[in-house]
Amino acid sequence: MRILSELFKLGYGVHIPGDKKHLYDQELQWYLDPKYVYIPLTNHVKHGLRSLVKVGDYVKMGQKIGERADNIYAALHASVSGTVVGIDKYLHRSGNYVDCVVIENDERYKQVEELEQACCLESQLSSQEIVDKIRESGVVGLGGSGFSTYVKYVSTNEIDTIVLNGVECEPYIATDHNILLNRTDLVFEGLKIMMHAANAAKGVIAIKQHKKPLFDYLVQFAQEYENITIIEVPDAYPMGWEKVLIRQVFRKEYDRLPADAGIIVNNVATAVEVASAIRGDLPLIYRTVTVNGPAVEKPQIFRVRIGTQAKELLALAGYKANVQQVRLIAGGPMMGTIMESDEFIISKGVNAITCLIEETVDGQRPLELPEEPCVRCASCVDNCPAGLQPVNIMIAAKFGEAETIQQLEAKACIECGLCTYVCPSKIPVTQWVREAKKVMNGGK
Ligand code: SF4
Ligand code: SF4
């Protein structure tokens, strides 16, 4: 197994222009009254959840409407009150069409009874009770991973520090920046709760360098809290990846999970939802989303109900839908997924909608242009933060060589997109690495 000192021989990644400073001072826009919500019965592409409701049922806001028997995958809850009018397939952030519970919003926002009474302080709860509540509330990693948050807190490792990741190294996305500024109290409360849940002595909030006003503000805010510090990290991609972040901040390395190094990393948006869940608010039914890019006239940051259709936010942001060369991405341009239409759903894992306009060359879009041959420049190898050989993985994928792909440890790829970004021949290397993983898993 490679060790990280080898993996990061190239430093900490690549500086990529962010194009998001215009969003830093923007107020959060609340968009909370969609006529319908479409709650995907999945948190991940591969793992569907069982619907607990059927067409015609009346559901209350916060009611559990989807779960899995094994409980590993976070439950789903209704984000409005109203009538279930369908369970049909809609476009998910994965690029696949998945079953969604469609609820017609009655705009009464009637809550389930237990939520109306719920209110408690984490000091009244044991660590186990907090973890149980996080699980029941359906909280997942809101930085884009979509994995159940509670799972990190059932580790048997001794945890020393909780890190809130506010690095947000992908271009165009300012969701975490907005949350840190506008929901600061909940970020800190969430961190305190997470520290209690893991019996961790210390808390750290990590943000990117060159954000002095935000840094000063958070340092000031942290004075009210014991054992919470604010740390700046270099402005490089993929600094937000847990392995890079932990090495940068703690000079620690681990093989499997951050918990092996005594650390749990959560996104700042996740901390807000943990605070809401424990303090008696609702389960995870809202999320914050950046809509940004050259194909929108008014880039904005929205607070929306889970299940809102992306096209409603795009309309509010002045989306230039008539431009032929628009490319819509659920997430950021590096790790997000290109969407075939604007009718995709804002599920828990969608932290941004990136709206790009592609340049054309001789009337052709770059993706339609023939690939240039690989010039064996090794740029993809030199810049891979996981220490892989993307070019060789790609070649093995083209020949369907599952064993070679395994030997090249393709499964360690975090799909950060850097190999495609740096390739001078414009080869979609990341796509090939994704393909290689499928070859390795027998085509699945
Ligand atoms: S996408 Fe995977 S292979 Fe490519 S640079 Fe990122 S981690 Fe390396
Ligand atoms: S960066 Fe592109 S051209 Fe260079 S080795 Fe990798 S795949 Fe080949």
Short mmCIF file of C-alpha atoms and ligand atoms in Angstrom, two decimals:
data_model
loop_
_atom_site.label_atom_id
_atom_site.label_comp_id
_atom_site.label_asym_id
_atom_site.label_seq_id
_atom_site.Cartn_x
_atom_site.Cartn_y
_atom_site.Cartn_z
CA MET A 1 0.00 0.00 0.00
CA ARG A 2 1.37 3.39 -0.95
CA ILE A 3 1.95 5.87 1.80
CA LEU A 4 0.78 9.40 1.51
CA SER A 5 4.22 10.93 1.65
CA GLU A 6 4.71 9.26 -1.71
CA LEU A 7 1.27 10.18 -2.88
CA PHE A 8 1.75 13.85 -2.32
CA LYS A 9 5.21 14.19 -3.69
CA LEU A 10 3.80 16.89 -5.92
CA GLY A 11 2.51 19.09 -3.15
CA TYR A 12 -1.09 19.92 -2.61
CA GLY A 13 -2.76 20.10 -5.96
CA VAL A 14 -3.40 22.66 -8.63
CA HIS A 15 -4.67 26.21 -8.34
CA ILE A 16 -7.86 26.51 -10.39
CA PRO A 17 -9.57 29.91 -10.87
CA GLY A 18 -12.72 29.93 -8.74
CA ASP A 19 -14.99 32.50 -10.42
CA LYS A 20 -17.08 32.84 -7.29
CA LYS A 21 -15.93 35.95 -5.42
CA HIS A 22 -19.01 37.82 -6.69
CA LEU A 23 -21.08 35.44 -4.52
CA TYR A 24 -19.22 35.97 -1.26
CA ASP A 25 -21.33 38.89 -0.06
CA GLN A 26 -24.61 37.68 -1.45
CA GLU A 27 -27.58 37.18 0.78
CA LEU A 28 -29.09 33.73 0.90
CA GLN A 29 -32.21 33.49 -1.28
CA TRP A 30 -35.00 31.41 0.23
CA TYR A 31 -37.08 29.47 -2.27
CA LEU A 32 -39.44 27.37 -0.24
CA ASP A 33 -42.77 27.09 -2.04
CA PRO A 34 -42.38 24.76 -5.02
CA LYS A 35 -45.71 23.42 -6.29
CA TYR A 36 -44.31 19.89 -6.34
CA VAL A 37 -41.32 18.18 -4.77
CA TYR A 38 -39.74 15.03 -6.19
CA ILE A 39 -37.93 13.11 -3.45
CA PRO A 40 -35.51 10.58 -5.00
CA LEU A 41 -35.76 7.16 -3.36
CA THR A 42 -32.00 6.92 -3.22
CA ASN A 43 -28.99 8.62 -1.71
CA HIS A 44 -26.65 6.84 -4.07
CA VAL A 45 -27.14 5.55 -7.54
CA LYS A 46 -26.82 1.92 -6.63
CA HIS A 47 -28.87 1.80 -3.47
CA GLY A 48 -32.57 2.38 -3.70
CA LEU A 49 -34.76 2.96 -0.68
CA ARG A 50 -38.18 1.46 -0.09
CA SER A 51 -41.09 3.87 -0.33
CA LEU A 52 -43.19 4.02 2.84
CA VAL A 53 -46.02 5.85 1.07
CA LYS A 54 -48.26 5.26 -1.94
CA VAL A 55 -50.08 7.43 -4.43
CA GLY A 56 -53.02 9.19 -2.78
CA ASP A 57 -51.50 9.28 0.72
CA TYR A 58 -51.43 12.56 2.60
CA VAL A 59 -47.98 13.26 4.09
CA LYS A 60 -46.85 15.79 6.63
CA MET A 61 -43.64 17.77 6.46
CA GLY A 62 -40.84 15.80 8.12
CA GLN A 63 -42.64 12.47 7.76
CA LYS A 64 -40.38 9.56 6.91
CA ILE A 65 -41.27 8.40 3.38
CA GLY A 66 -38.34 6.16 2.44
CA GLU A 67 -35.93 3.84 4.20
CA ARG A 68 -33.82 0.74 3.83
CA ALA A 69 -34.19 -2.25 6.09
CA ASP A 70 -30.45 -2.41 6.82
CA ASN A 71 -30.53 1.23 7.99
CA ILE A 72 -27.09 2.01 6.56
CA TYR A 73 -28.54 4.45 4.10
CA ALA A 74 -30.09 7.62 5.43
CA ALA A 75 -33.87 7.76 5.58
CA LEU A 76 -35.82 10.19 3.41
CA HIS A 77 -38.44 12.62 4.64
CA ALA A 78 -41.20 14.70 3.06
CA SER A 79 -40.02 18.28 2.61
CA VAL A 80 -43.56 19.68 2.35
CA SER A 81 -47.01 18.59 3.45
CA GLY A 82 -49.43 17.47 0.75
CA THR A 83 -50.62 14.55 -1.32
CA VAL A 84 -48.46 11.91 -2.97
CA VAL A 85 -49.42 12.17 -6.64
CA GLY A 86 -46.94 9.76 -8.15
CA ILE A 87 -43.87 7.58 -7.78
CA ASP A 88 -42.12 8.03 -11.10
CA LYS A 89 -38.66 8.27 -12.58
CA TYR A 90 -36.94 11.66 -12.73
CA LEU A 91 -33.41 12.80 -13.51
CA HIS A 92 -31.09 12.40 -10.53
CA ARG A 93 -27.73 14.09 -9.99
CA SER A 94 -26.06 10.81 -10.95
CA GLY A 95 -27.33 11.31 -14.52
CA ASN A 96 -29.70 8.35 -14.12
CA TYR A 97 -33.47 8.35 -13.89
CA VAL A 98 -34.52 7.10 -10.45
CA ASP A 99 -37.83 6.59 -8.66
CA CYS A 100 -39.02 9.74 -6.91
CA VAL A 101 -41.96 10.27 -4.57
CA VAL A 102 -43.86 13.22 -6.07
CA ILE A 103 -45.72 15.33 -3.51
CA GLU A 104 -48.13 18.10 -4.43
CA ASN A 105 -47.41 20.88 -1.96
CA ASP A 106 -50.56 22.06 -0.12
CA GLU A 107 -48.52 25.02 1.20
CA ARG A 108 -49.73 24.37 4.75
CA TYR A 109 -46.41 22.91 5.88
CA LYS A 110 -48.10 20.79 8.52
CA GLN A 111 -45.43 19.06 10.57
CA VAL A 112 -45.51 15.58 12.05
CA GLU A 113 -46.63 15.82 15.67
CA GLU A 114 -43.44 14.71 17.38
CA LEU A 115 -41.52 17.48 15.64
CA GLU A 116 -43.87 20.10 17.01
CA GLN A 117 -42.85 19.11 20.53
CA ALA A 118 -39.24 18.22 19.95
CA CYS A 119 -36.56 20.37 21.50
CA CYS A 120 -33.53 19.31 23.41
CA LEU A 121 -29.98 20.26 24.23
CA GLU A 122 -27.17 17.93 23.35
CA SER A 123 -25.97 18.12 26.95
CA GLN A 124 -29.12 16.19 27.90
CA LEU A 125 -28.28 13.40 25.46
CA SER A 126 -25.69 10.66 25.53
CA SER A 127 -23.30 10.26 22.61
CA GLN A 128 -25.30 7.24 21.45
CA GLU A 129 -28.57 9.17 21.58
CA ILE A 130 -27.04 11.92 19.42
CA VAL A 131 -25.81 9.39 16.88
CA ASP A 132 -29.28 7.76 16.81
CA LYS A 133 -30.92 11.13 16.23
CA ILE A 134 -28.52 11.98 13.40
CA ARG A 135 -29.38 8.66 11.78
CA GLU A 136 -33.14 9.09 12.19
CA SER A 137 -32.94 12.60 10.76
CA GLY A 138 -31.50 11.31 7.51
CA VAL A 139 -28.44 13.55 7.66
CA VAL A 140 -25.85 12.80 4.97
CA GLY A 141 -22.58 14.41 3.92
CA LEU A 142 -23.70 17.62 2.24
CA GLY A 143 -20.39 18.44 0.59
CA GLY A 144 -21.55 16.15 -2.20
CA SER A 145 -20.70 12.69 -0.88
CA GLY A 146 -24.23 11.82 0.20
CA PHE A 147 -23.01 9.16 2.67
CA SER A 148 -24.86 8.74 5.95
CA THR A 149 -23.23 10.99 8.53
CA TYR A 150 -23.97 8.84 11.56
CA VAL A 151 -21.76 6.04 10.22
CA LYS A 152 -18.67 8.15 10.97
CA TYR A 153 -19.72 8.33 14.61
CA VAL A 154 -20.05 4.61 15.27
CA SER A 155 -16.32 4.09 14.80
CA THR A 156 -14.51 2.22 17.54
CA ASN A 157 -11.44 4.42 17.04
CA GLU A 158 -10.65 7.03 19.63
CA ILE A 159 -11.46 10.39 18.08
CA ASP A 160 -9.45 13.41 19.08
CA THR A 161 -10.63 16.07 16.62
CA ILE A 162 -13.66 16.91 14.48
CA VAL A 163 -12.81 18.90 11.37
CA LEU A 164 -15.46 20.95 9.60
CA ASN A 165 -14.48 21.17 5.97
CA GLY A 166 -15.33 24.58 4.54
CA VAL A 167 -12.56 24.54 1.95
CA GLU A 168 -14.83 24.28 -1.06
CA CYS A 169 -12.02 24.00 -3.58
CA GLU A 170 -14.14 23.43 -6.71
CA PRO A 171 -14.64 26.46 -8.97
CA TYR A 172 -18.00 28.29 -9.04
CA ILE A 173 -19.32 26.91 -5.70
CA ALA A 174 -19.80 29.25 -2.73
CA THR A 175 -22.36 27.26 -0.74
CA ASP A 176 -20.14 26.67 2.29
CA HIS A 177 -18.86 30.24 2.27
CA ASN A 178 -22.44 31.47 2.47
CA ILE A 179 -23.31 29.03 5.24
CA LEU A 180 -20.26 30.03 7.28
CA LEU A 181 -21.28 33.68 7.02
CA ASN A 182 -25.04 33.44 7.36
CA ARG A 183 -25.59 30.41 9.58
CA THR A 184 -22.52 30.73 11.76
CA ASP A 185 -24.24 29.94 15.04
CA LEU A 186 -25.59 26.64 13.67
CA VAL A 187 -22.18 25.73 12.22
CA PHE A 188 -20.55 26.13 15.64
CA GLU A 189 -23.44 24.45 17.48
CA GLY A 190 -23.28 21.54 15.03
CA LEU A 191 -19.55 21.21 15.58
CA LYS A 192 -20.03 21.20 19.36
CA ILE A 193 -22.66 18.46 19.03
CA MET A 194 -20.37 16.41 16.79
CA MET A 195 -17.53 16.77 19.30
CA HIS A 196 -19.88 15.54 22.02
CA ALA A 197 -21.07 12.62 19.86
CA ALA A 198 -17.50 11.45 19.24
CA ASN A 199 -16.10 12.46 22.64
CA ALA A 200 -13.60 14.56 20.73
CA ALA A 201 -11.63 17.16 22.65
CA LYS A 202 -11.03 19.53 19.75
CA GLY A 203 -12.85 21.09 16.83
CA VAL A 204 -11.36 22.72 13.75
CA ILE A 205 -13.02 24.68 10.96
CA ALA A 206 -10.89 24.71 7.80
CA ILE A 207 -11.29 27.35 5.12
CA LYS A 208 -9.19 28.45 2.15
CA GLN A 209 -6.53 31.11 2.35
CA HIS A 210 -7.16 34.58 0.95
CA LYS A 211 -10.54 34.96 2.64
CA LYS A 212 -9.41 37.33 5.34
CA PRO A 213 -12.80 38.88 6.21
CA LEU A 214 -14.34 35.42 6.64
CA PHE A 215 -11.33 34.17 8.59
CA ASP A 216 -11.36 37.17 10.97
CA TYR A 217 -15.11 36.84 11.46
CA LEU A 218 -14.87 33.14 12.32
CA VAL A 219 -11.91 33.66 14.65
CA GLN A 220 -13.95 36.30 16.49
CA PHE A 221 -16.97 33.97 16.65
CA ALA A 222 -14.82 31.09 17.93
CA GLN A 223 -13.89 33.07 21.05
CA GLU A 224 -17.28 32.10 22.48
CA TYR A 225 -16.41 28.42 22.14
CA GLU A 226 -13.84 26.28 23.91
CA ASN A 227 -11.39 24.22 21.90
CA ILE A 228 -12.56 25.31 18.47
CA THR A 229 -9.98 26.81 16.11
CA ILE A 230 -10.11 28.21 12.59
CA ILE A 231 -7.44 27.10 10.14
CA GLU A 232 -6.55 28.37 6.68
CA VAL A 233 -5.31 25.98 4.00
CA PRO A 234 -3.78 26.66 0.56
CA ASP A 235 -6.03 27.61 -2.34
CA ALA A 236 -5.45 24.50 -4.40
CA TYR A 237 -7.54 21.70 -5.84
CA PRO A 238 -8.40 19.13 -4.38
CA MET A 239 -7.55 20.59 -0.96
CA GLY A 240 -11.06 19.68 0.22
CA TRP A 241 -10.39 15.97 -0.17
CA GLU A 242 -10.13 14.51 3.33
CA LYS A 243 -6.71 12.94 2.80
CA VAL A 244 -5.17 16.14 1.51
CA LEU A 245 -6.83 18.22 4.20
CA ILE A 246 -5.70 16.01 7.05
CA ARG A 247 -2.16 15.91 5.79
CA GLN A 248 -2.11 19.68 5.37
CA VAL A 249 -3.59 20.47 8.78
CA PHE A 250 -2.24 17.67 11.00
CA ARG A 251 0.68 16.19 9.02
CA LYS A 252 -1.03 12.85 9.55
CA GLU A 253 -1.60 10.03 7.10
CA TYR A 254 -4.04 7.17 7.08
CA ASP A 255 -4.88 4.25 4.85
CA ARG A 256 -8.61 3.71 5.13
CA LEU A 257 -10.60 6.31 7.02
CA PRO A 258 -9.74 9.57 8.81
CA ALA A 259 -10.90 7.88 12.03
CA ASP A 260 -7.74 5.74 11.78
CA ALA A 261 -5.87 8.99 12.47
CA GLY A 262 -8.29 9.96 15.28
CA ILE A 263 -10.13 12.48 13.11
CA ILE A 264 -13.64 12.82 11.68
CA VAL A 265 -14.21 15.22 8.80
CA ASN A 266 -17.65 16.66 8.03
CA ASN A 267 -18.79 19.42 5.73
CA VAL A 268 -19.93 22.72 7.28
CA ALA A 269 -23.39 22.31 5.74
CA THR A 270 -23.67 18.93 7.45
CA ALA A 271 -22.92 20.59 10.81
CA VAL A 272 -25.88 22.95 10.31
CA GLU A 273 -28.24 20.03 9.68
CA VAL A 274 -26.88 18.10 12.67
CA ALA A 275 -27.55 21.14 14.87
CA SER A 276 -31.06 21.41 13.44
CA ALA A 277 -31.74 17.73 13.98
CA ILE A 278 -30.58 17.68 17.59
CA ARG A 279 -32.03 21.01 18.64
CA GLY A 280 -35.48 19.74 17.72
CA ASP A 281 -35.85 21.18 14.29
CA LEU A 282 -36.81 19.05 11.30
CA PRO A 283 -35.02 16.12 9.69
CA LEU A 284 -32.92 16.87 6.63
CA ILE A 285 -35.44 18.46 4.25
CA TYR A 286 -33.59 21.58 3.14
CA ARG A 287 -30.32 22.24 1.47
CA THR A 288 -28.26 25.22 0.27
CA VAL A 289 -27.34 25.34 -3.41
CA THR A 290 -25.12 27.66 -5.46
CA VAL A 291 -26.31 28.45 -8.99
CA ASN A 292 -23.39 29.99 -10.83
CA GLY A 293 -21.53 30.10 -14.13
CA PRO A 294 -21.45 32.15 -17.31
CA ALA A 295 -24.79 30.76 -18.49
CA VAL A 296 -26.77 32.51 -15.73
CA GLU A 297 -27.37 36.26 -15.53
CA LYS A 298 -27.89 36.43 -11.75
CA PRO A 299 -25.73 33.87 -9.98
CA GLN A 300 -27.29 33.17 -6.58
CA ILE A 301 -27.23 30.97 -3.53
CA PHE A 302 -30.54 29.40 -2.61
CA ARG A 303 -31.99 27.64 0.39
CA VAL A 304 -34.49 25.13 -1.00
CA ARG A 305 -36.56 22.12 -0.07
CA ILE A 306 -35.08 18.76 -0.99
CA GLY A 307 -36.89 17.59 -4.10
CA THR A 308 -37.17 20.99 -5.82
CA GLN A 309 -36.58 20.84 -9.57
CA ALA A 310 -33.39 22.54 -10.75
CA LYS A 311 -35.20 24.40 -13.53
CA GLU A 312 -37.10 26.50 -10.97
CA LEU A 313 -33.83 27.84 -9.51
CA LEU A 314 -32.33 28.27 -12.97
CA ALA A 315 -35.29 30.44 -13.99
CA LEU A 316 -34.76 32.64 -10.92
CA ALA A 317 -31.06 32.92 -11.71
CA GLY A 318 -31.71 34.06 -15.28
CA TYR A 319 -30.57 30.92 -16.99
CA LYS A 320 -29.80 31.47 -20.67
CA ALA A 321 -31.63 28.35 -21.74
CA ASN A 322 -31.72 29.45 -25.36
CA VAL A 323 -27.96 29.37 -25.69
CA GLN A 324 -27.10 26.30 -27.71
CA GLN A 325 -23.81 25.58 -26.03
CA VAL A 326 -24.96 25.53 -22.40
CA ARG A 327 -23.64 22.71 -20.32
CA LEU A 328 -25.45 22.06 -17.03
CA ILE A 329 -23.65 20.28 -14.23
CA ALA A 330 -25.11 18.95 -10.98
CA GLY A 331 -22.26 19.93 -8.64
CA GLY A 332 -19.03 21.63 -9.65
CA PRO A 333 -17.19 21.41 -12.97
CA MET A 334 -14.52 19.06 -11.60
CA MET A 335 -16.54 16.42 -9.75
CA GLY A 336 -20.11 17.10 -10.81
CA THR A 337 -22.16 15.24 -13.41
CA ILE A 338 -23.27 16.71 -16.72
CA MET A 339 -27.08 16.78 -16.90
CA GLU A 340 -28.97 16.14 -20.11
CA SER A 341 -31.78 18.54 -19.15
CA ASP A 342 -32.64 21.20 -16.57
CA GLU A 343 -35.33 18.95 -15.09
CA PHE A 344 -33.09 17.24 -12.60
CA ILE A 345 -33.87 17.10 -8.92
CA ILE A 346 -32.15 18.89 -6.05
CA SER A 347 -31.46 15.86 -3.91
CA LYS A 348 -29.47 15.89 -0.66
CA GLY A 349 -26.14 15.65 -2.47
CA VAL A 350 -26.58 18.60 -4.87
CA ASN A 351 -24.51 21.48 -3.50
CA ALA A 352 -24.42 23.45 -6.74
CA ILE A 353 -25.67 23.84 -10.27
CA THR A 354 -22.87 24.95 -12.55
CA CYS A 355 -23.97 26.47 -15.84
CA LEU A 356 -21.20 26.71 -18.40
CA ILE A 357 -21.16 27.96 -21.96
CA GLU A 358 -18.89 25.91 -24.15
CA GLU A 359 -16.78 27.55 -26.78
CA THR A 360 -17.20 25.99 -30.18
CA VAL A 361 -14.42 25.20 -32.60
CA ASP A 362 -15.51 25.15 -36.25
CA GLY A 363 -19.08 24.82 -35.05
CA GLN A 364 -18.35 21.77 -32.90
CA ARG A 365 -18.55 21.54 -29.12
CA PRO A 366 -15.31 20.49 -27.44
CA LEU A 367 -16.82 17.23 -26.28
CA GLU A 368 -17.71 16.39 -29.85
CA LEU A 369 -14.22 17.06 -31.15
CA PRO A 370 -12.05 14.05 -31.81
CA GLU A 371 -9.52 13.36 -29.06
CA GLU A 372 -5.93 14.19 -29.77
CA PRO A 373 -3.61 11.23 -29.24
CA CYS A 374 -1.99 10.81 -25.85
CA VAL A 375 1.47 12.38 -25.99
CA ARG A 376 2.69 10.47 -22.91
CA CYS A 377 3.47 13.74 -21.15
CA ALA A 378 2.66 12.17 -17.72
CA SER A 379 0.87 15.33 -16.66
CA CYS A 380 -2.09 13.27 -15.45
CA VAL A 381 0.28 11.09 -13.40
CA ASP A 382 2.14 14.07 -11.96
CA ASN A 383 -1.06 15.79 -10.84
CA CYS A 384 -3.14 12.89 -9.57
CA PRO A 385 -3.70 13.57 -5.84
CA ALA A 386 -4.18 9.84 -5.20
CA GLY A 387 -0.79 8.96 -6.70
CA LEU A 388 -2.30 6.92 -9.53
CA GLN A 389 -1.28 6.48 -13.15
CA PRO A 390 -4.45 7.62 -14.92
CA VAL A 391 -3.00 7.18 -18.41
CA ASN A 392 -2.15 3.54 -17.76
CA ILE A 393 -5.51 2.91 -16.11
CA MET A 394 -7.14 4.38 -19.22
CA ILE A 395 -5.18 2.10 -21.52
CA ALA A 396 -6.08 -0.93 -19.39
CA ALA A 397 -9.76 0.11 -19.51
CA LYS A 398 -9.66 0.38 -23.30
CA PHE A 399 -8.39 -3.20 -23.47
CA GLY A 400 -10.74 -4.45 -20.73
CA GLU A 401 -7.84 -5.63 -18.57
CA ALA A 402 -9.48 -5.97 -15.17
CA GLU A 403 -6.43 -7.43 -13.45
CA THR A 404 -4.14 -4.61 -14.59
CA ILE A 405 -6.70 -2.05 -13.47
CA GLN A 406 -6.74 -3.68 -10.05
CA GLN A 407 -2.95 -3.67 -9.87
CA LEU A 408 -2.97 0.03 -10.76
CA GLU A 409 -5.31 0.59 -7.78
CA ALA A 410 -7.93 2.43 -9.80
CA LYS A 411 -10.38 2.06 -6.95
CA ALA A 412 -8.40 4.69 -5.02
CA CYS A 413 -9.46 7.31 -7.58
CA ILE A 414 -11.66 9.98 -6.01
CA GLU A 415 -12.88 11.18 -9.41
CA CYS A 416 -11.55 14.66 -8.77
CA GLY A 417 -11.30 15.41 -12.49
CA LEU A 418 -7.73 16.73 -12.37
CA CYS A 419 -6.38 14.25 -14.92
CA THR A 420 -8.88 15.52 -17.49
CA TYR A 421 -8.23 19.14 -16.51
CA VAL A 422 -4.47 18.91 -17.05
CA CYS A 423 -4.45 16.71 -20.16
CA PRO A 424 -3.05 18.71 -23.11
CA SER A 425 -4.73 16.33 -25.57
CA LYS A 426 -8.17 17.04 -24.06
CA ILE A 427 -8.71 13.37 -23.37
CA PRO A 428 -11.53 12.73 -20.85
CA VAL A 429 -9.13 10.72 -18.68
CA THR A 430 -11.38 10.81 -15.58
CA GLN A 431 -14.19 9.24 -17.59
CA TRP A 432 -11.82 6.49 -18.61
CA VAL A 433 -10.83 5.89 -15.00
CA ARG A 434 -14.52 5.66 -14.11
CA GLU A 435 -14.91 3.20 -16.94
CA ALA A 436 -11.95 1.23 -15.62
CA LYS A 437 -13.65 0.84 -12.24
CA LYS A 438 -16.67 -0.62 -14.02
CA VAL A 439 -14.42 -3.05 -15.95
CA MET A 440 -12.84 -4.08 -12.65
CA ASN A 441 -16.28 -4.72 -11.18
CA GLY A 442 -17.36 -6.86 -14.10
CA GLY A 443 -19.15 -4.07 -15.99
CA LYS A 444 -21.32 -2.78 -13.10
S1 SF4 B 1 -9.83 11.65 -11.29
FE1 SF4 B 1 -8.86 9.92 -10.21
S2 SF4 B 1 -7.18 9.31 -11.52
FE2 SF4 B 1 -7.81 11.36 -12.19
S3 SF4 B 1 -6.51 12.75 -11.04
FE3 SF4 B 1 -8.36 12.52 -9.83
S4 SF4 B 1 -7.91 10.84 -8.40
FE4 SF4 B 1 -6.34 10.76 -10.04
S1 SF4 B 2 -2.11 13.99 -19.51
FE1 SF4 B 2 -3.17 13.27 -21.36
S2 SF4 B 2 -1.57 13.28 -22.93
FE2 SF4 B 2 -0.52 13.39 -20.96
S3 SF4 B 2 -0.08 11.25 -20.42
FE3 SF4 B 2 -2.02 11.76 -19.48
S4 SF4 B 2 -3.53 11.09 -20.97
FE4 SF4 B 2 -1.61 11.23 -22.07
#
